[in-house]
Coordinates of C-alpha atoms in Angstrom, one line a residue:
Chain A
X28 CA -9.3 -16.3 -5.0
X29 CA -9.8 -13.4 -2.4
X30 CA -10.7 -10.2 -3.9
X31 CA -10.8 -6.1 -2.9
X32 CA -12.5 -4.9 -5.7
X33 CA -12.8 -1.2 -6.7
X34 CA -15.2 -0.1 -8.5
X35 CA -13.8 2.0 -11.2
X36 CA -10.1 1.7 -13.1
X37 CA -10.5 5.4 -14.3
X38 CA -13.1 8.1 -14.1
X39 CA -13.5 11.6 -15.3
X40 CA -15.3 14.5 -13.2
X41 CA -15.8 18.2 -13.5
X42 CA -14.2 20.3 -10.4
X43 CA -17.1 20.5 -7.6
X44 CA -18.8 17.4 -8.5
X45 CA -19.4 14.9 -5.9
X46 CA -17.6 11.7 -6.1
X47 CA -18.0 8.4 -4.8
X48 CA -15.1 5.7 -4.6
X49 CA -16.1 2.3 -3.8
X50 CA -14.9 -0.5 -2.9
X51 CA -15.7 -4.2 -2.1
X52 CA -13.9 -7.0 0.1
X53 CA -14.8 -11.0 -0.3
X54 CA -12.6 -11.4 2.6
X55 CA -14.6 -11.1 5.7
X56 CA -12.0 -8.6 7.3
X57 CA -12.4 -5.5 9.6
X58 CA -9.8 -3.1 8.5
X59 CA -10.5 -1.7 5.1
X60 CA -8.4 1.9 3.8
X61 CA -8.3 4.5 1.2
X62 CA -4.9 6.3 0.5
X63 CA -3.8 8.0 -2.3
X64 CA -1.4 7.7 -4.4
X65 CA 1.0 10.4 -6.3
X66 CA 4.3 10.3 -7.9
X67 CA 6.9 11.2 -5.3
X68 CA 4.9 11.0 -2.0
X69 CA 4.0 7.3 -2.0
X70 CA 1.3 6.4 -0.1
X71 CA -0.9 8.6 2.0
X72 CA -3.5 7.3 4.0
X73 CA -6.8 9.4 3.5
X74 CA -8.9 7.2 6.2
X75 CA -9.8 4.1 7.5
X76 CA -11.5 1.8 9.0
X77 CA -11.6 -0.7 11.8
X78 CA -14.7 -2.3 12.3
X79 CA -18.6 -1.8 10.3
X80 CA -19.5 2.1 11.1
X81 CA -15.8 2.7 12.7
X82 CA -13.8 5.0 10.8
X83 CA -10.5 7.4 11.6
X84 CA -9.1 10.4 9.9
X85 CA -5.6 9.3 8.3
X86 CA -2.7 12.2 7.2
X87 CA -4.6 13.9 4.3
X88 CA -8.3 13.5 5.2
X89 CA -9.0 17.4 4.1
X90 CA -11.8 17.4 1.3
X91 CA -13.1 13.7 1.9
X92 CA -15.3 11.6 3.8
X93 CA -16.0 7.8 4.2
X94 CA -18.7 5.7 4.9
X95 CA -18.5 2.2 6.4
X96 CA -22.4 0.8 6.8
X97 CA -21.3 -3.0 5.6
X98 CA -18.3 -5.1 6.7
X99 CA -17.8 -5.6 2.8
X100 CA -18.3 -1.6 1.5
X101 CA -15.8 1.1 2.5
X102 CA -16.8 4.0 -0.3
X103 CA -14.7 7.0 -0.1
X104 CA -16.9 10.3 -0.8
X105 CA -15.1 13.6 -2.5
X106 CA -17.7 15.8 -1.2
X107 CA -16.7 18.7 -3.7
X108 CA -14.3 17.4 -6.4
X109 CA -11.3 20.0 -6.8
X110 CA -7.9 19.6 -9.4
X111 CA -5.5 18.9 -6.7
X112 CA -7.8 15.6 -5.7
X113 CA -7.0 14.5 -9.6
X114 CA -4.5 11.2 -8.5
X115 CA -4.7 7.2 -8.0
X116 CA -6.5 6.3 -4.9
X117 CA -6.1 2.7 -3.7
X118 CA -8.3 0.8 -1.2
X119 CA -6.8 -1.7 1.1
X120 CA -8.1 -4.9 3.5
X121 CA -7.0 -6.4 6.3
X122 CA -7.8 -8.5 9.0
X123 CA -8.3 -7.0 12.6
X124 CA -4.6 -8.4 13.4
X125 CA -1.7 -5.7 12.9
X126 CA 0.6 -8.0 11.6
X127 CA -0.9 -9.1 8.7
X128 CA -0.9 -8.3 5.2
X129 CA -2.8 -5.6 3.2
X130 CA -4.4 -6.6 0.3
X131 CA -4.9 -3.5 -2.4
X132 CA -7.8 -3.0 -5.1
X133 CA -6.1 -2.4 -8.5
X134 CA -6.8 1.3 -8.0
X135 CA -8.7 3.9 -9.6
X136 CA -7.2 6.8 -11.7
X137 CA -9.4 9.4 -10.7
X138 CA -8.9 13.3 -13.0
X139 CA -10.9 16.2 -11.8
X140 CA -11.1 18.7 -15.1
Chain B
X9 CA 6.3 7.0 16.0
X10 CA 7.1 4.1 13.8
X11 CA 9.4 5.4 10.1
X12 CA 9.4 3.3 6.9
X13 CA 12.8 4.4 5.2
X14 CA 13.9 3.1 2.0
X15 CA 16.4 4.1 -0.6
X16 CA 15.2 6.6 -3.8
X17 CA 15.3 5.3 -7.0
X18 CA 15.0 5.2 -9.5
X19 CA 17.4 2.4 -9.6
X20 CA 18.1 1.4 -12.9
X21 CA 19.7 -2.8 -14.0
X22 CA 20.9 -4.6 -16.7
X23 CA 19.1 -8.0 -16.6
X24 CA 20.8 -10.7 -14.8
X25 CA 22.1 -7.7 -12.7
X26 CA 22.1 -7.8 -8.4
X27 CA 19.6 -6.2 -6.4
X28 CA 19.7 -4.6 -3.4
X29 CA 17.1 -1.9 -2.3
X30 CA 18.2 -0.5 1.0
X31 CA 15.1 0.0 3.7
X32 CA 15.4 0.8 7.4
X33 CA 12.8 1.4 10.3
X34 CA 12.0 2.5 13.7
X35 CA 9.1 0.4 15.7
X36 CA 8.3 0.3 18.9
X37 CA 7.5 -3.4 19.9
X38 CA 7.9 -6.1 17.4
X39 CA 6.4 -5.6 14.3
X40 CA 6.3 -7.9 10.9
X41 CA 8.5 -6.4 8.2
X42 CA 7.0 -6.5 4.3
X43 CA 8.0 -6.0 0.8
X44 CA 5.0 -4.9 -1.6
X45 CA 5.4 -4.7 -5.0
X46 CA 3.5 -2.7 -7.1
X47 CA 3.5 -3.5 -10.9
X48 CA 2.7 -1.0 -13.8
X49 CA -1.0 0.2 -13.8
X50 CA -2.3 -2.5 -10.5
X51 CA -2.2 -2.4 -6.9
X52 CA 0.5 -3.7 -4.7
X53 CA 0.7 -7.0 -3.8
X54 CA 2.8 -8.3 -0.6
X55 CA 6.0 -9.9 -2.1
X56 CA 7.5 -11.4 1.1
X57 CA 6.9 -10.6 4.6
X58 CA 9.1 -11.7 8.1
X59 CA 7.8 -11.6 11.5
X60 CA 10.6 -12.0 13.9
X61 CA 14.4 -11.3 14.7
X62 CA 16.5 -12.8 12.1
X63 CA 13.6 -14.1 9.9
X64 CA 13.8 -14.8 5.9
X65 CA 11.0 -14.1 4.2
X66 CA 11.4 -15.1 0.3
X67 CA 9.5 -15.3 -2.4
X68 CA 10.0 -15.2 -6.6
X69 CA 13.3 -15.2 -6.4
X70 CA 13.4 -12.1 -3.7
X71 CA 15.5 -11.7 -0.3
X72 CA 15.1 -9.6 2.8
X73 CA 15.9 -10.8 6.1
X74 CA 14.8 -8.7 9.7
X75 CA 18.2 -7.3 11.2
X76 CA 16.9 -6.0 14.7
X77 CA 20.1 -5.0 15.5
X78 CA 20.7 -2.4 12.5
X79 CA 16.5 -1.9 12.7
X80 CA 17.0 -2.9 8.6
X81 CA 15.2 -5.1 6.1
X82 CA 17.2 -4.7 2.8
X83 CA 14.8 -6.4 -0.6
X84 CA 17.9 -8.2 -2.6
X85 CA 17.6 -11.0 -5.9
X86 CA 20.4 -12.0 -7.2
X87 CA 19.6 -11.6 -10.8
X88 CA 17.0 -9.7 -11.6
X89 CA 14.9 -9.6 -15.1
X90 CA 13.0 -7.6 -17.6
X91 CA 9.8 -8.6 -15.6
X92 CA 11.0 -7.4 -12.4
X93 CA 10.3 -3.8 -13.2
X94 CA 7.9 -2.4 -10.6
X95 CA 7.9 0.1 -7.2
X96 CA 9.1 -1.6 -4.5
X97 CA 7.5 -0.8 -0.9
X98 CA 8.7 -1.4 2.5
X99 CA 6.5 -1.2 5.3
X100 CA 5.6 -2.4 9.0
X101 CA 3.1 -3.7 10.6
X102 CA 2.1 -4.1 14.3
X103 CA -0.1 -1.2 14.4
X104 CA -3.4 -0.3 13.2
X105 CA -2.2 1.6 10.5
X106 CA 0.6 0.2 8.2
X107 CA 3.8 2.4 8.0
X108 CA 5.4 2.2 4.0
X109 CA 8.1 4.0 2.8
X110 CA 8.0 5.8 0.1
X111 CA 8.4 2.9 -3.1
X112 CA 11.6 2.9 -4.8
X113 CA 11.5 2.6 -8.9
X114 CA 13.1 -0.3 -10.3
X115 CA 14.0 -0.3 -13.8
X116 CA 15.6 -3.2 -15.6
X117 CA 16.7 -2.8 -19.3
X118 CA 17.5 -6.4 -21.5

């Protein structure tokens, strides 16, 4: 079974901490995405990567950075966590074909206190 | 730019009722259209897909037809079950960044 694995299901951090969210896919996909999901706002794209070491800002990149050193791994970094970054974070991957489906991880519920 | 509009929820139904969740889109080119489902506590997963005009995607009793003339991809199911309670997202492919609707929550009561 193909998989997108997010490192943590639940995470609690303190304001100002540096937070790493990891995502690994086993499908040799070129494209990877980070979304956050908040009630009433749907999915909002933070960053995406169309290949190794390549990244593009999404709709809400402020306060976040990403790293894609290997094809299978896409990391989301919160440089200095703030309470307004409390959210569900979803990672997804896709082959390089834009009309193919996305495969999603189970999500990380991050609480910043 | 591309956009997807889907009906706001929550949609609340009794078991065995008929379901329609409306989705309309704006897009250039010939994108694929998708419905994803998110069960409580999980990520999204593909429910069904259609790749060109007049295609019908179907899965688990759900259906949606790609209507280019009305730019719509409405999701339907003839008889919903409690286990169908979830959030449903309509989405466009065809570009580097997929476009998602805001999601429609479906609640099915026994």
